[in-house]
Structure formats: structure tokens, C-alpha cells
Coordinates of C-alpha atoms and ligand atoms in Angstrom, one line a residue:
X259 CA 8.9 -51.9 -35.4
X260 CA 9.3 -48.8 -37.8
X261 CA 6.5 -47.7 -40.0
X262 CA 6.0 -46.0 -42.8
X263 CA 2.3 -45.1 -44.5
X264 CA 2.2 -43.9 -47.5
X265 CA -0.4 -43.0 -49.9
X266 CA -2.7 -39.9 -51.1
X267 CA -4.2 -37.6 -48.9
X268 CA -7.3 -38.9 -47.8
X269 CA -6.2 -42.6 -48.7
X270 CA -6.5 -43.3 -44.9
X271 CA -3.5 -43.3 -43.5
X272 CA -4.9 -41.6 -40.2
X273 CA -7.6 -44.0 -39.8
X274 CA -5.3 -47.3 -39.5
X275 CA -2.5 -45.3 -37.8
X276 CA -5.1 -44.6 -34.7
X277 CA -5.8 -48.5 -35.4
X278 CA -2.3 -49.8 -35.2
X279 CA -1.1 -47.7 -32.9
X280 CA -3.5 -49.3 -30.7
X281 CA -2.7 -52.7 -31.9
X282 CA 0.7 -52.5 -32.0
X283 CA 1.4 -50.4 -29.2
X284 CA 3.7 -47.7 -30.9
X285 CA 2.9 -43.6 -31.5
X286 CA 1.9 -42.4 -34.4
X287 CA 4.1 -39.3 -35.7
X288 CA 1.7 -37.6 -37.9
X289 CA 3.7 -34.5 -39.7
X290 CA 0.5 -33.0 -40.7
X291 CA -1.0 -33.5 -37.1
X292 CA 1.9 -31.3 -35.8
X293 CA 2.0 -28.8 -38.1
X294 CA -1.7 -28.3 -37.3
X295 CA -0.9 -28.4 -33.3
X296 CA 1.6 -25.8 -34.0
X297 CA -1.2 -23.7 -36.0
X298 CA -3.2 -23.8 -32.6
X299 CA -0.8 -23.0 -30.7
X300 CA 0.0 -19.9 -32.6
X301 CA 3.9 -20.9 -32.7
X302 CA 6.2 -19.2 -35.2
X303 CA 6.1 -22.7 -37.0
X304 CA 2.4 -22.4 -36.9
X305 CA 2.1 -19.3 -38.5
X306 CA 4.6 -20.1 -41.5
X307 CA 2.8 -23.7 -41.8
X308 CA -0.5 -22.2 -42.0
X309 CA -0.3 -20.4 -45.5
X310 CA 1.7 -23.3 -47.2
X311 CA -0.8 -25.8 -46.0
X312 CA -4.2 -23.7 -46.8
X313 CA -2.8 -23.5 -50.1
X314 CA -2.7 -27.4 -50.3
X315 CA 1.6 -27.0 -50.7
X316 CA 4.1 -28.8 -49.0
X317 CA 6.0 -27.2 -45.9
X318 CA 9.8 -26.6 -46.7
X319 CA 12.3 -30.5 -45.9
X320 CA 14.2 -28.7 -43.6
X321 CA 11.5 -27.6 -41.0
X322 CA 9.7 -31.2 -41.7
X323 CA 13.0 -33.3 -41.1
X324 CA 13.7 -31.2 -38.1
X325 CA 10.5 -32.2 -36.3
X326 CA 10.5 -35.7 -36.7
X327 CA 14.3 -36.0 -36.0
X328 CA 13.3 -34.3 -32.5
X329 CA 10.1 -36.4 -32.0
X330 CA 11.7 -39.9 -32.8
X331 CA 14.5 -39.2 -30.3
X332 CA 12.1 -39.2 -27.5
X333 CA 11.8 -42.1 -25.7
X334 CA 8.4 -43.4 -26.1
X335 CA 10.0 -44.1 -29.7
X336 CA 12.7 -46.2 -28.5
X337 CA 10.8 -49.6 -29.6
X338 CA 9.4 -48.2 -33.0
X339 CA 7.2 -45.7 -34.3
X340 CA 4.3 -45.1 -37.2
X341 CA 5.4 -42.6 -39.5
X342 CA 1.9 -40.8 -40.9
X343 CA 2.5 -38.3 -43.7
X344 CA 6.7 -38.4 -43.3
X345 CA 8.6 -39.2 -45.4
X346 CA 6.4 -37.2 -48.6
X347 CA 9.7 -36.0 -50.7
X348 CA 12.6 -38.1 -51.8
X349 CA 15.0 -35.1 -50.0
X350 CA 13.0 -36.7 -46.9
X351 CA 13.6 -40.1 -47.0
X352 CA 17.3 -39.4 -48.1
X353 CA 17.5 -37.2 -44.3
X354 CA 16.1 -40.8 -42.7
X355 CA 18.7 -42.7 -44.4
X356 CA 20.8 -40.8 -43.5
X357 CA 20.3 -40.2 -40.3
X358 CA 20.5 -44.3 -39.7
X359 CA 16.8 -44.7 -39.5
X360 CA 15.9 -47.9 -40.1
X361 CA 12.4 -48.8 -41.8
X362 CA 11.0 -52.0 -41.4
X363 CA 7.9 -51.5 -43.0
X364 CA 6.3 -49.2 -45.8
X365 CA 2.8 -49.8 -46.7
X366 CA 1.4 -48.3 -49.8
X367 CA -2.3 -47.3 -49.6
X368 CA -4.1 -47.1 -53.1
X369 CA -7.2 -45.5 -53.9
X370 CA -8.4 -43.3 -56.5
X371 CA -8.4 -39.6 -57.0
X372 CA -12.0 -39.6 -57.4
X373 CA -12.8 -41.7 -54.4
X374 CA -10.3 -39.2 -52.1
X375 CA -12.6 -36.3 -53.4
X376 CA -15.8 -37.9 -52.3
X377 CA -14.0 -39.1 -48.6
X378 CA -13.2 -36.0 -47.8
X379 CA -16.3 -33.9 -48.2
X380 CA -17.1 -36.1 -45.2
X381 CA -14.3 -35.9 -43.1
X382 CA -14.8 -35.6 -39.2
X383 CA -11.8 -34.8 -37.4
X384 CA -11.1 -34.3 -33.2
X385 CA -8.0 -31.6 -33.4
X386 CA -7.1 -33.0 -29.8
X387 CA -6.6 -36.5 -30.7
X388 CA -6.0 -36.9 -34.6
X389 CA -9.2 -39.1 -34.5
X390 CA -10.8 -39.3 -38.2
X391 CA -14.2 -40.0 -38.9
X392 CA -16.6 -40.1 -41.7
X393 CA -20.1 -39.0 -42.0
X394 CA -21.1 -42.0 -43.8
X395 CA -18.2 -44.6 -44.1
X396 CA -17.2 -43.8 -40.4
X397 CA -19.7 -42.3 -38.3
X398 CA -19.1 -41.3 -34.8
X399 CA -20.9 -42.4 -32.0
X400 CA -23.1 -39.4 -31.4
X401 CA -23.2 -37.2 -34.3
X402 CA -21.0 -34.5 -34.3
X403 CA -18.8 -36.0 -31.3
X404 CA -15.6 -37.3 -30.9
X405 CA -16.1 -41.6 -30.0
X406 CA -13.4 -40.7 -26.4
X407 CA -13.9 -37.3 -25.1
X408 CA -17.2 -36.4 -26.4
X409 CA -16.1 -33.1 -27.6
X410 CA -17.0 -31.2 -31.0
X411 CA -15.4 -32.6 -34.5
X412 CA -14.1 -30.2 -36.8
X413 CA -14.1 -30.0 -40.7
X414 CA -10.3 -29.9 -41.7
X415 CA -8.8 -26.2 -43.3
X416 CA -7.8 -27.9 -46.4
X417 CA -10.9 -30.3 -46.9
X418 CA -12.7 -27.9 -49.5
X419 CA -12.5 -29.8 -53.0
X420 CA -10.3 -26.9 -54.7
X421 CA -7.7 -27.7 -52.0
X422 CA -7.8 -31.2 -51.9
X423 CA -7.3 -31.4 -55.9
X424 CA -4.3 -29.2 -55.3
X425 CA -3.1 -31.7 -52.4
X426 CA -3.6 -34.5 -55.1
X427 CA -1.5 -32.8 -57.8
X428 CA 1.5 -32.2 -55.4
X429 CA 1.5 -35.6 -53.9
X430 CA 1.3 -37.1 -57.8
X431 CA 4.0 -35.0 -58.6
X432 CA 6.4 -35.2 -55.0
X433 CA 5.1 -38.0 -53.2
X434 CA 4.5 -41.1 -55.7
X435 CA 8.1 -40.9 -56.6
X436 CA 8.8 -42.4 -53.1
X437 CA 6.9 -45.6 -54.4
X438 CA 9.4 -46.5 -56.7
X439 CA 11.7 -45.5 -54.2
X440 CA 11.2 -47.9 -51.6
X441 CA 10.8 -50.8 -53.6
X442 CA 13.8 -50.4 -54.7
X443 CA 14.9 -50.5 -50.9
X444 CA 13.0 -53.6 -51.0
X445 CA 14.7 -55.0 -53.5
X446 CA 18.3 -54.5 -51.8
X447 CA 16.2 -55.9 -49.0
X448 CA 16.4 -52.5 -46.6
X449 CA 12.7 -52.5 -46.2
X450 CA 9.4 -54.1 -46.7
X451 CA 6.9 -52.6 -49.1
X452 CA 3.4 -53.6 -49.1
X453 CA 0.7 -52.3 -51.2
X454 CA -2.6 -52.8 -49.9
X455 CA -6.1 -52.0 -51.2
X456 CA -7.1 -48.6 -49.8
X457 CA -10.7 -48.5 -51.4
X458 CA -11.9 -51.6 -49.7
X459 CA -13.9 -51.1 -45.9
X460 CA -12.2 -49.6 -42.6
X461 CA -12.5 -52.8 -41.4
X462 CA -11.0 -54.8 -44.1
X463 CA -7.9 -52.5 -44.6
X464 CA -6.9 -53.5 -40.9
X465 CA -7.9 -56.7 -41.1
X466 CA -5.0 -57.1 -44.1
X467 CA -2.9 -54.5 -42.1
X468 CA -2.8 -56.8 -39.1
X469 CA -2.0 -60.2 -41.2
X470 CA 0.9 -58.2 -42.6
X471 CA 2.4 -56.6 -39.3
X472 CA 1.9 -59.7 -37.3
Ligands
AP5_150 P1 -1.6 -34.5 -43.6 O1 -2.4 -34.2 -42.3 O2 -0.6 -35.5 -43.5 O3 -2.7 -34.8 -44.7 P2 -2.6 -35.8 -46.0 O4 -1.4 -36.6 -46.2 O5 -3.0 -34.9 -47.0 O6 -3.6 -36.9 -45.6 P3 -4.9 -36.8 -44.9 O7 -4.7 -36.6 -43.4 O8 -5.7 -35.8 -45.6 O9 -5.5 -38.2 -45.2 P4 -5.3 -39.6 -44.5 O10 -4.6 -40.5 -45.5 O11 -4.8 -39.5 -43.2 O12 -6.8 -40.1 -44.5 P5 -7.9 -40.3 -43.3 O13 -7.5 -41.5 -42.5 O14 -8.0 -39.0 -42.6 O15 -0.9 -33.2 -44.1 C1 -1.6 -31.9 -44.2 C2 -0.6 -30.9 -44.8 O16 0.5 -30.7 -43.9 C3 0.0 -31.2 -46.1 O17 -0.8 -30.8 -47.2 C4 1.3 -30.4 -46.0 O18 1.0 -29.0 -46.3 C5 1.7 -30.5 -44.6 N1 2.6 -31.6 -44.3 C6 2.3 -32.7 -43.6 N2 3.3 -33.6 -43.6 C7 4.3 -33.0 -44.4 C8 5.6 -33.5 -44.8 N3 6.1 -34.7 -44.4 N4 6.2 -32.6 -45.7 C9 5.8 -31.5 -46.0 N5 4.6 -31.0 -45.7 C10 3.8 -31.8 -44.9 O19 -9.2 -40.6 -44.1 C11 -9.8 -39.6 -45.0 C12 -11.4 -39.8 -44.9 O20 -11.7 -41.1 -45.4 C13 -11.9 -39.8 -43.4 O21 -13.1 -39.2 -43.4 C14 -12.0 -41.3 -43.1 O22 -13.0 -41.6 -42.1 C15 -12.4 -41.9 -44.4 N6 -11.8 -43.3 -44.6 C16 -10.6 -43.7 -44.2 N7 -10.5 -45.0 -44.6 C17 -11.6 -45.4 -45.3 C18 -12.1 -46.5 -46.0 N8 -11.3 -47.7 -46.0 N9 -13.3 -46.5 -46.6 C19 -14.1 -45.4 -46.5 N10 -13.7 -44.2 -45.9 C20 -12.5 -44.2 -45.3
ZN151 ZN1 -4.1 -37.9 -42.0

């Protein structure tokens, strides 16, 4: 089973990747997850990455559609994959057609600019893991802990408001195309595209997840 989420930053594609991934028992290969690994590790990558994504930008196709080409050829990928954040440009979903990749599913998470802004003043994050949390729609165990390893959560880089407006006006601009895009995979029945109801509960978002994956 191939994967795709797609939606706004802050629409909650990390939070029901970490859920089907579990469910489903296939990794999650989140782009922005490996840029920020990368970041950490202080990695020539890392250090190009950082200033694009501070700035709320998108980090050049070619170094994007290198990293996942390398990451899906590994075998742990061999029955399917999640694809969190990738594809985010048409140029990047051309390079998977290309390529012969295959996508079985897309599903289109829809909320509100408004409601994005007000999530992610409370994002949570464990940078081991990719593990999301929310102070109030999401709350960790113990406060201030990741739910697994008990160690600290972090406030994201490119949480502050001025950056996630930014974020919102580059995925309007570059991203949405692909909506229109895969439907009309859909249509010449390539793909599945689902649009699901991003504002509703954690809960309820995997609970229609699940009826349409199973
Ligand atoms: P990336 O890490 O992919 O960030 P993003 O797409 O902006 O998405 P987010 O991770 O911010 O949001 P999400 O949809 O995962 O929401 P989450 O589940 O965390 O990318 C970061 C940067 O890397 C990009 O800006 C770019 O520079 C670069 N990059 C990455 N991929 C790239 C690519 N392919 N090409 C080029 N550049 C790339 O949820 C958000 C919050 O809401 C959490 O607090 C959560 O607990 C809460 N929440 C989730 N669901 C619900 C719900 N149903 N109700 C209430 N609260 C909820
Ligand atoms: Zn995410």
C-alpha cells in the first residue's frame, strides 16, 4: 500500500501518519522529518535546509526527490510506504511518475487557514520520533513529555505565526495545485483520492482514515 497525505501544514498529516503507520504496518517517510534530522546532525544538507525552512520556503525538487528516491529503495519499503509532506510541487510528483512509483492512495486533509494558526501555537513535538502533540487538542501524558521515551518535547523552528502564514502562502500557491492534480489521476483511474475532513477530532480523522484504507 502506497500513501500519499496531503494537505496544509498543520492539517495533521503527522498525527495520522504515526497512527497508520501503526495500523497499517508501513513507515512513514516524512520529507520535513528528514530535513530536520539532517539539521541535527549538522550535515551539509542540514545546513542548506535550515535557512530555506526557517524562512517558511520550500527546499529545492532536486535535493527533495533525491531523498525519498534513496529512502523508498530500502527495504522496509518493499510492501508500501506513507508519504508525509512528499510530493508538495507538481515537478515532484512528475519525478514519482516517473520513476514508476505507483500510488494507491492520496488522501486530502482539509482545514482552514485560521484553524492551522491556532494548532500550531500548540504544537508539541519529540525530534526523536516525529511524535506530535497538542497542548490542548493532544496532550501528552505527562506534561511536557514525550507518551514512549519520556524525554523533553520541543516547540518546532517554524511554529511562530509569521512563519506559519508564510508556510500557508507557499503551500496555496505550490502545493494545492497537486489536488487537481491527482484527481485527475483518479479519474484515468491511476490513484485513489480521498478528501477527508481535517477539522473534525484526532480520533474521528482515523476513525474515517481506517474505513477508507481497510
Ligand atoms: P513538514 O515537516 O512537512 O511540515 P508541514 O507540511 O508544514 O506540516 P506540519 O508538519 O507543520 O503539519 P502536519 O500536517 O504534519 O500536522 P501535525 O500532525 O503536526 O515540512 C517542514 C518544512 O520542510 C517545509 O516548510 C519545507 O521547508 C521543508 N520540506 C518538507 N518537505 C518538503 C518537500 N517535499 N519539498 C520541499 N520542501 C519540503 O498537526 C499540527 C498540530 O495540530 C499538532 O499540534 C497536532 O497535535 C494538532 N492536531 C492534529 N490533528 C488534529 C485534529 N484533528 N484536531 C485538533 N488538533 C489536531
Ligand atoms: Zn508534519
Amino acid at each position: 500500500m502506497r500513501i500519499v497525505l496531503l494537505g496544509a501544514p498543520g492539517a495533521g498529516k503527522g498525527t495520522q501518519a504515526q497512527f497508520i503507520m501503526e495500523k497499517f504496518g508501513i513507515p512513514q517517510i516524512s520529507t520535513g522529518d528528514m530535513l530536520r534530522a539532517a539539521i541535527k546532525a549538522g550535515t551539509p544538507l542540514g545546513l542548506k535546509a535550515k535557512e530555506v525552512m526557517d524562512q517558511g520556503q520550500l527546499v529545492s525538487d532536486d535535493i527533495i526527490i533525491g531523498l525519498v528516491k534513496e529512502r523508498i529503495s530500502q527495504d522496509d519499503c518493499a510492501k508500501g510506504f506513507l508519504l508525509d509532506g512528499f510530493p508538495r510541487t507538481i515537478p515532484q510528483a512528475d519525478a514519482m511518475k516517473e520513476a514508476g512509483v505507483p500510488v494507491d492512495y492520496v488522501l486530502e486533509f482539509a482545514v482552514p487557514d485560521e484553524e492551522i494558526v491556532k494548532r500550531m501555537s500548540g504544537r508539541r513535538v519529540h525530534p526523536g520520533s516525529g511524535r506530535v502533540y497538542h497542548l490542548v487538542y493532544n496532550p501528552p501524558k505527562v506534561e511536557g513529555k514525550d507518551d514512549v521515551t519520556g524525554e523533553e518535547l520541543v516547540i518546532r523552528a517554524d511554529d511562530e505565526e509569521s512563519t506559519v502564514r508564510k508556510r500557508l502562502a507557499v503551500y496555496h500557491e505550490q502545493t494545492a495545485p497537486l489536488i487537481d492534480y491527482y484527481k485527475q489521476e483518479a479519474a484515468a483511474g491511476h490513484t485513489r483520492h480521498y478528501k477527508v475532513d481535517g477539522t473534525q477530532s484526532v480520533e474521528q480523522v482515523s476513525r474515517e482514515l481506517t474505513d477508507i484504507l481497510s
